[in-house]
Structures are given as C-alpha cells and as structure tokens.
PDB file of C-alpha atoms in Angstrom:
ATOM      1  CA  ARG H   1       0.000   0.000   0.000  1.00 58.00           C
ATOM      2  CA  GLU H   2       2.879   2.365   0.795  1.00 60.00           C
ATOM      3  CA  GLY H   3       4.293   1.657  -2.661  1.00 60.00           C
ATOM      4  CA  GLN H   4       0.947   2.573  -4.219  1.00 71.00           C
ATOM      5  CA  SER H   5       0.957   5.832  -2.255  1.00 82.00           C
ATOM      6  CA  ASP H   6       4.464   6.591  -3.482  1.00 86.00           C
ATOM      7  CA  ASP H   7       3.369   5.980  -7.085  1.00 89.00           C
ATOM      8  CA  ALA H   8       0.336   8.241  -6.661  1.00 88.00           C
ATOM      9  CA  VAL H   9       2.433  11.006  -5.116  1.00 90.00           C
ATOM     10  CA  ALA H  10       4.910  10.724  -7.992  1.00 91.00           C
ATOM     11  CA  ARG H  11       2.100  11.107 -10.536  1.00 92.00           C
ATOM     12  CA  TRP H  12       0.606  14.125  -8.765  1.00 92.00           C
ATOM     13  CA  GLN H  13       4.045  15.677  -8.364  1.00 93.00           C
ATOM     14  CA  LYS H  14       4.518  15.492 -12.137  1.00 92.00           C
ATOM     15  CA  VAL H  15       1.302  17.486 -12.499  1.00 91.00           C
ATOM     16  CA  VAL H  16       2.662  20.100 -10.076  1.00 93.00           C
ATOM     17  CA  GLU H  17       5.854  20.416 -12.099  1.00 92.00           C
ATOM     18  CA  LEU H  18       4.182  20.704 -15.518  1.00 90.00           C
ATOM     19  CA  ASP H  19       3.480  24.116 -17.006  1.00 87.00           C
ATOM     20  CA  THR H  20       0.618  23.320 -19.358  1.00 89.00           C
ATOM     21  CA  ALA H  21      -2.855  24.862 -19.129  1.00 87.00           C
ATOM     22  CA  ASP H  22      -4.370  21.563 -17.997  1.00 85.00           C
ATOM     23  CA  ALA H  23      -1.693  21.142 -15.334  1.00 81.00           C
ATOM     24  CA  GLN H  24      -2.343  24.633 -13.988  1.00 86.00           C
ATOM     25  CA  ARG H  25      -6.006  23.741 -13.571  1.00 90.00           C
ATOM     26  CA  LEU H  26      -5.168  20.464 -11.798  1.00 94.00           C
ATOM     27  CA  LYS H  27      -2.398  21.750  -9.525  1.00 95.00           C
ATOM     28  CA  PRO H  28      -4.635  22.569  -6.521  1.00 95.00           C
ATOM     29  CA  SER H  29      -6.056  19.033  -6.588  1.00 95.00           C
ATOM     30  CA  ALA H  30      -2.574  17.559  -7.003  1.00 96.00           C
ATOM     31  CA  HIS H  31      -1.271  19.392  -3.933  1.00 97.00           C
ATOM     32  CA  TYR H  32      -4.430  18.456  -2.034  1.00 97.00           C
ATOM     33  CA  ASN H  33      -4.085  14.758  -2.860  1.00 96.00           C
ATOM     34  CA  ILE H  34      -0.425  14.696  -1.867  1.00 97.00           C
ATOM     35  CA  GLY H  35      -1.426  16.412   1.376  1.00 97.00           C
ATOM     36  CA  ARG H  36      -3.922  13.640   2.081  1.00 96.00           C
ATOM     37  CA  VAL H  37      -1.271  10.960   1.560  1.00 96.00           C
ATOM     38  CA  GLU H  38       1.152  12.758   3.886  1.00 96.00           C
ATOM     39  CA  TYR H  39      -1.579  13.141   6.532  1.00 97.00           C
ATOM     40  CA  ASP H  40      -2.341   9.404   6.383  1.00 96.00           C
ATOM     41  CA  ARG H  41       1.375   8.706   6.729  1.00 95.00           C
ATOM     42  CA  GLY H  42       1.467  10.930   9.784  1.00 97.00           C
ATOM     43  CA  VAL H  43      -1.393   8.990  11.358  1.00 96.00           C
ATOM     44  CA  ALA H  44       0.335   5.680  10.573  1.00 95.00           C
ATOM     45  CA  HIS H  45       3.608   6.874  12.154  1.00 96.00           C
ATOM     46  CA  ASP H  46       1.705   8.156  15.187  1.00 96.00           C
ATOM     47  CA  GLU H  47       0.009   4.784  15.661  1.00 96.00           C
ATOM     48  CA  LYS H  48       3.480   3.205  15.669  1.00 96.00           C
ATOM     49  CA  ARG H  49       4.505   5.767  18.341  1.00 96.00           C
ATOM     50  CA  ASP H  50       7.055   7.355  16.021  1.00 97.00           C
ATOM     51  CA  ARG H  51       6.143  10.923  16.886  1.00 96.00           C
ATOM     52  CA  LYS H  52       9.100  12.528  15.123  1.00 97.00           C
ATOM     53  CA  ALA H  53       8.219  10.898  11.789  1.00 97.00           C
ATOM     54  CA  ALA H  54       4.523  11.682  12.386  1.00 97.00           C
ATOM     55  CA  GLU H  55       5.179  15.380  12.950  1.00 97.00           C
ATOM     56  CA  ALA H  56       7.334  15.563   9.824  1.00 98.00           C
ATOM     57  CA  ALA H  57       4.572  13.955   7.749  1.00 97.00           C
ATOM     58  CA  PHE H  58       1.907  16.241   9.234  1.00 97.00           C
ATOM     59  CA  GLN H  59       4.064  19.251   8.415  1.00 98.00           C
ATOM     60  CA  ARG H  60       4.484  18.077   4.821  1.00 97.00           C
ATOM     61  CA  SER H  61       0.709  17.661   4.683  1.00 98.00           C
ATOM     62  CA  ILE H  62       0.209  21.214   5.960  1.00 98.00           C
ATOM     63  CA  ASP H  63       2.638  22.557   3.375  1.00 98.00           C
ATOM     64  CA  ARG H  64       0.762  20.821   0.540  1.00 98.00           C
ATOM     65  CA  TYR H  65      -2.652  22.042   1.658  1.00 98.00           C
ATOM     66  CA  ARG H  66      -1.304  25.572   1.895  1.00 98.00           C
ATOM     67  CA  GLN H  67       0.098  25.300  -1.627  1.00 97.00           C
ATOM     68  CA  ALA H  68      -3.310  24.160  -2.863  1.00 97.00           C
ATOM     69  CA  LEU H  69      -4.967  27.126  -1.133  1.00 97.00           C
ATOM     70  CA  ALA H  70      -2.381  29.560  -2.476  1.00 96.00           C
ATOM     71  CA  ILE H  71      -3.585  28.636  -5.966  1.00 95.00           C
ATOM     72  CA  ALA H  72      -7.273  28.081  -5.152  1.00 95.00           C
ATOM     73  CA  PRO H  73      -8.278  29.961  -1.958  1.00 94.00           C
ATOM     74  CA  ASP H  74     -11.843  28.623  -2.235  1.00 92.00           C
ATOM     75  CA  HIS H  75     -10.736  24.949  -2.077  1.00 94.00           C
ATOM     76  CA  TYR H  76     -12.830  24.271   1.026  1.00 92.00           C
ATOM     77  CA  LYS H  77     -11.745  20.636   1.344  1.00 93.00           C
ATOM     78  CA  ALA H  78      -8.128  21.769   1.581  1.00 96.00           C
ATOM     79  CA  CYS H  79      -9.205  24.184   4.352  1.00 96.00           C
ATOM     80  CA  ILE H  80     -10.875  21.374   6.295  1.00 96.00           C
ATOM     81  CA  ASN H  81      -7.946  18.973   5.961  1.00 97.00           C
ATOM     82  CA  LEU H  82      -5.422  21.715   6.700  1.00 97.00           C
ATOM     83  CA  GLY H  83      -7.235  22.293   9.988  1.00 97.00           C
ATOM     84  CA  LEU H  84      -7.063  18.594  10.862  1.00 96.00           C
ATOM     85  CA  ALA H  85      -3.323  18.523  10.170  1.00 97.00           C
ATOM     86  CA  LEU H  86      -2.776  21.678  12.236  1.00 97.00           C
ATOM     87  CA  ILE H  87      -4.603  20.066  15.174  1.00 96.00           C
ATOM     88  CA  GLU H  88      -2.046  17.245  15.073  1.00 96.00           C
ATOM     89  CA  LEU H  89       0.677  19.844  15.697  1.00 96.00           C
ATOM     90  CA  ASP H  90      -1.326  21.672  18.418  1.00 92.00           C
ATOM     91  CA  GLY H  91      -2.401  24.463  16.105  1.00 90.00           C
ATOM     92  CA  ASP H  92      -5.982  24.548  17.413  1.00 92.00           C
ATOM     93  CA  GLU H  93      -6.670  28.269  16.964  1.00 93.00           C
ATOM     94  CA  GLU H  94      -5.131  28.348  13.506  1.00 95.00           C
ATOM     95  CA  ALA H  95      -7.229  25.299  12.612  1.00 96.00           C
ATOM     96  CA  ALA H  96     -10.384  27.164  13.649  1.00 96.00           C
ATOM     97  CA  LYS H  97      -9.425  30.049  11.353  1.00 96.00           C
ATOM     98  CA  VAL H  98      -9.041  27.837   8.295  1.00 96.00           C
ATOM     99  CA  TRP H  99     -12.299  26.024   9.096  1.00 96.00           C
ATOM    100  CA  MET H 100     -13.965  29.429   9.164  1.00 96.00           C
ATOM    101  CA  ASP H 101     -12.484  30.024   5.702  1.00 94.00           C
ATOM    102  CA  ALA H 102     -14.088  26.754   4.563  1.00 94.00           C
ATOM    103  CA  VAL H 103     -17.469  27.846   5.922  1.00 94.00           C
ATOM    104  CA  ARG H 104     -17.151  31.272   4.312  1.00 92.00           C
ATOM    105  CA  HIS H 105     -16.507  29.667   0.942  1.00 90.00           C
ATOM    106  CA  ARG H 106     -19.206  27.019   1.466  1.00 90.00           C
ATOM    107  CA  PRO H 107     -21.633  27.921   4.303  1.00 90.00           C
ATOM    108  CA  GLU H 108     -23.356  24.528   4.154  1.00 87.00           C
ATOM    109  CA  CYS H 109     -20.044  22.628   4.481  1.00 89.00           C
ATOM    110  CA  PHE H 110     -20.709  19.865   7.045  1.00 92.00           C
ATOM    111  CA  HIS H 111     -17.186  19.173   8.251  1.00 93.00           C
ATOM    112  CA  GLY H 112     -16.220  22.832   8.508  1.00 94.00           C
ATOM    113  CA  ASN H 113     -19.248  23.584  10.673  1.00 95.00           C
ATOM    114  CA  TYR H 114     -18.974  20.384  12.706  1.00 95.00           C
ATOM    115  CA  ASN H 115     -15.278  20.883  13.460  1.00 95.00           C
ATOM    116  CA  LEU H 116     -15.975  24.468  14.529  1.00 96.00           C
ATOM    117  CA  ALA H 117     -18.799  23.239  16.776  1.00 96.00           C
ATOM    118  CA  LEU H 118     -16.415  20.834  18.514  1.00 95.00           C
ATOM    119  CA  HIS H 119     -13.729  23.522  18.783  1.00 95.00           C
ATOM    120  CA  HIS H 120     -16.064  26.050  20.426  1.00 96.00           C
ATOM    121  CA  ALA H 121     -17.694  23.446  22.681  1.00 95.00           C
ATOM    122  CA  GLN H 122     -14.302  22.377  24.038  1.00 93.00           C
ATOM    123  CA  ALA H 123     -13.535  26.031  24.780  1.00 93.00           C
ATOM    124  CA  GLY H 124     -16.875  26.493  26.549  1.00 94.00           C
ATOM    125  CA  ARG H 125     -18.217  28.856  23.897  1.00 95.00           C
ATOM    126  CA  TYR H 126     -21.566  27.102  23.779  1.00 96.00           C
ATOM    127  CA  LYS H 127     -23.522  29.747  21.879  1.00 96.00           C
ATOM    128  CA  ASP H 128     -21.063  29.543  18.978  1.00 96.00           C
ATOM    129  CA  ALA H 129     -20.921  25.748  19.280  1.00 97.00           C
ATOM    130  CA  ILE H 130     -24.716  25.458  18.974  1.00 97.00           C
ATOM    131  CA  GLN H 131     -24.744  27.748  15.941  1.00 96.00           C
ATOM    132  CA  PHE H 132     -22.140  25.725  14.054  1.00 96.00           C
ATOM    133  CA  CYS H 133     -23.648  22.405  15.121  1.00 94.00           C
ATOM    134  CA  LYS H 134     -27.038  23.437  13.760  1.00 93.00           C
ATOM    135  CA  GLN H 135     -25.407  24.597  10.524  1.00 92.00           C
ATOM    136  CA  ALA H 136     -23.727  21.196  10.230  1.00 92.00           C
ATOM    137  CA  ILE H 137     -27.034  19.430  10.854  1.00 88.00           C
ATOM    138  CA  ALA H 138     -28.738  21.565   8.198  1.00 86.00           C
ATOM    139  CA  GLY H 139     -26.601  19.552   5.803  1.00 72.00           C
ATOM    140  CA  ASP H 140     -24.381  19.885   2.811  1.00 58.00           C
ATOM    141  CA  GLU H 141     -26.727  19.485  -0.136  1.00 53.00           C
ATOM    142  CA  GLY H 142     -23.808  18.921  -2.490  1.00 56.00           C
ATOM    143  CA  GLU H 143     -22.419  16.025  -0.477  1.00 62.00           C
ATOM    144  CA  VAL H 144     -25.014  14.235   1.633  1.00 68.00           C
ATOM    145  CA  GLN H 145     -23.287  12.845   4.717  1.00 79.00           C
ATOM    146  CA  PRO H 146     -23.739   9.235   5.889  1.00 85.00           C
ATOM    147  CA  ALA H 147     -26.289   8.749   8.668  1.00 86.00           C
ATOM    148  CA  ASP H 148     -23.655   7.998  11.322  1.00 87.00           C
ATOM    149  CA  VAL H 149     -21.822  11.217  10.479  1.00 88.00           C
ATOM    150  CA  ARG H 150     -24.974  13.315  10.797  1.00 88.00           C
ATOM    151  CA  ALA H 151     -25.780  11.417  14.004  1.00 91.00           C
ATOM    152  CA  ALA H 152     -22.454  12.590  15.443  1.00 92.00           C
ATOM    153  CA  ALA H 153     -23.535  16.216  14.973  1.00 93.00           C
ATOM    154  CA  TYR H 154     -26.761  15.592  16.898  1.00 94.00           C
ATOM    155  CA  TYR H 155     -24.734  13.809  19.592  1.00 94.00           C
ATOM    156  CA  CYS H 156     -22.475  16.839  19.884  1.00 95.00           C
ATOM    157  CA  LEU H 157     -25.524  19.113  20.196  1.00 95.00           C
ATOM    158  CA  GLY H 158     -26.950  16.828  22.882  1.00 96.00           C
ATOM    159  CA  GLU H 159     -23.767  17.117  24.941  1.00 95.00           C
ATOM    160  CA  ILE H 160     -23.728  20.904  24.585  1.00 96.00           C
ATOM    161  CA  TYR H 161     -27.317  21.238  25.798  1.00 96.00           C
ATOM    162  CA  PHE H 162     -26.553  18.838  28.652  1.00 95.00           C
ATOM    163  CA  ASP H 163     -23.624  21.002  29.769  1.00 94.00           C
ATOM    164  CA  LEU H 164     -25.956  24.006  29.642  1.00 95.00           C
ATOM    165  CA  GLY H 165     -28.480  22.192  31.838  1.00 93.00           C
ATOM    166  CA  ASN H 166     -31.156  22.089  29.137  1.00 95.00           C
ATOM    167  CA  LEU H 167     -32.166  18.453  29.569  1.00 94.00           C
ATOM    168  CA  GLU H 168     -35.185  18.704  27.276  1.00 93.00           C
ATOM    169  CA  LYS H 169     -33.170  19.836  24.243  1.00 96.00           C
ATOM    170  CA  SER H 170     -30.359  17.475  25.192  1.00 96.00           C
ATOM    171  CA  ALA H 171     -32.755  14.508  25.132  1.00 95.00           C
ATOM    172  CA  GLU H 172     -34.258  15.658  21.829  1.00 95.00           C
ATOM    173  CA  SER H 173     -30.799  15.855  20.253  1.00 95.00           C
ATOM    174  CA  PHE H 174     -29.723  12.428  21.518  1.00 94.00           C
ATOM    175  CA  GLU H 175     -33.008  10.981  20.248  1.00 94.00           C
ATOM    176  CA  GLU H 176     -32.349  12.420  16.776  1.00 93.00           C
ATOM    177  CA  SER H 177     -28.860  10.894  16.890  1.00 93.00           C
ATOM    178  CA  VAL H 178     -30.253   7.463  17.769  1.00 93.00           C
ATOM    179  CA  GLU H 179     -32.832   7.673  14.970  1.00 92.00           C
ATOM    180  CA  LEU H 180     -30.042   8.288  12.477  1.00 90.00           C
ATOM    181  CA  ASP H 181     -27.637   5.690  13.862  1.00 89.00           C
ATOM    182  CA  ASP H 182     -28.963   2.951  16.142  1.00 84.00           C
ATOM    183  CA  SER H 183     -25.703   0.993  16.150  1.00 82.00           C
ATOM    184  CA  SER H 184     -23.850   0.006  19.315  1.00 63.00           C
ATOM    185  CA  ALA H 185     -21.063   2.383  18.302  1.00 68.00           C
ATOM    186  CA  ASN H 186     -23.356   5.354  18.885  1.00 78.00           C
ATOM    187  CA  MET H 187     -23.229   6.391  22.558  1.00 89.00           C
ATOM    188  CA  ALA H 188     -26.343   8.539  22.130  1.00 91.00           C
ATOM    189  CA  ARG H 189     -28.681   5.743  23.286  1.00 88.00           C
ATOM    190  CA  GLN H 190     -26.912   5.519  26.661  1.00 91.00           C
ATOM    191  CA  ARG H 191     -26.824   9.292  27.004  1.00 91.00           C
ATOM    192  CA  LEU H 192     -30.518   9.527  26.089  1.00 92.00           C
ATOM    193  CA  ARG H 193     -31.403   7.011  28.795  1.00 91.00           C
ATOM    194  CA  ALA H 194     -29.378   8.917  31.392  1.00 93.00           C
ATOM    195  CA  VAL H 195     -30.815  12.310  30.436  1.00 93.00           C
ATOM    196  CA  THR H 196     -34.363  10.912  30.416  1.00 92.00           C
ATOM    197  CA  ARG H 197     -33.883   9.666  33.985  1.00 90.00           C
ATOM    198  CA  LEU H 198     -32.504  13.015  35.075  1.00 90.00           C
ATOM    199  CA  ARG H 199     -35.443  14.821  33.483  1.00 84.00           C
ATOM    200  CA  ALA H 200     -37.915  12.532  35.257  1.00 88.00           C
ATOM    201  CA  ARG H 201     -36.207  13.158  38.588  1.00 86.00           C
ATOM    202  CA  GLN H 202     -36.186  16.879  37.901  1.00 78.00           C
ATOM    203  CA  LEU H 203     -39.933  16.845  37.171  1.00 77.00           C
ATOM    204  CA  ARG H 204     -40.674  14.932  40.353  1.00 78.00           C
ATOM    205  CA  GLN H 205     -38.721  17.434  42.405  1.00 77.00           C
ATOM    206  CA  ASN H 206     -40.262  20.434  40.625  1.00 71.00           C
ATOM    207  CA  PRO H 207     -43.814  19.426  39.693  1.00 61.00           C
TER     208      PRO H 207
END
C-alpha cells in the first residue's frame, strides 16, 4: 500500500511540475491529494509511536494544503484537511481560522461547521458551538453525509445542551442521533437514557 501511495504522489508531483494549461487547472487538486497521503502517513507513524516521523509527515501535509490554497483559496476541502493537520501539531486556533475560511466559501459545508462546533464546545463557547452544530445538521446538499456522520452532529448538540443544563433539548438531540444511527457504536442511546432519567427526577422534584 505504501508503494501505491508513493506511485500516486509521484504522478501528482509530475502534475505540479508541468506548465501546461491543464496542469495549472489540476495543480490545486494535485497538492491536495499529496497532502492527504502525507496526513495518512502521519497517522500511521503516530500509531506506531514514532512521533518525530509523524510530525514531519503532518508538516508536509500542511505545506501541501497551503500550496493548494495559495492557488485556489476557495478549495474548502483543503481548508478542512489543513485544519485537521494543524490540530495534530497543536495548532488549534489556527485550525479554527481555516475552518472558518471553509465555511465562508461554502456555508453549508458539514465538516467545517462540525469541526468548529467541537472547537467552540471544548472552549466552553456554547452559543457559537450550537450555531455551528445546527449549521452542520442543516446539511451539505452537495455532499449528503452518511447517517452515522450526521448522528455525530446531533450527539455533539446533545452534549452541549446537557452542559448548559437544558435536559429537554439534550434529550431531543440524543433521540435524533439514535434515529439516524442505532448501532452500538453510537453512545447517544446511553446518554438519552441517562438524560431521560434526570429529566424525570427533575420533574418529580419540581412538579
């Protein structure tokens, strides 16, 4: 598989180095695809606990995504993946900025909105987190997301409302998540059960 990746990178690199009209049009995608390969290599090195090699691969990935964006600033997928690579090197705030760029270029972009929702929720900025989570849930009409991916956005919204003490909206969000993805991998069912019990107790105490 690594050999196949090397071959693909070599082909895309040839596109980058060509100076024809067709090559100019394809260069952003070539840089983007090389960036994806380097990111996957970084993940593989990280799983093998080779952090030095992982960081080098993540940095190469970042460089490629930035080259793609230098040519095509509206390449929203490069923005999203650049943010993911930056997170790997502790560039959380910079990642949020490029995800905002993705959302500006494509307001309905699921992953841009969802990643921003997670970013703001972790920082305790719940109002912003709810806004971006709802925008993610509204959906990307150009690329319909799988049910389990959309379920994750509802799960995130459920956790945000729970942290805010709004058990009713939290339960509603977890219920939506379960309806989209009823698999054992989805923790929403357990969270829904817990929130439902808390709501019942709350109602008994405050009839």
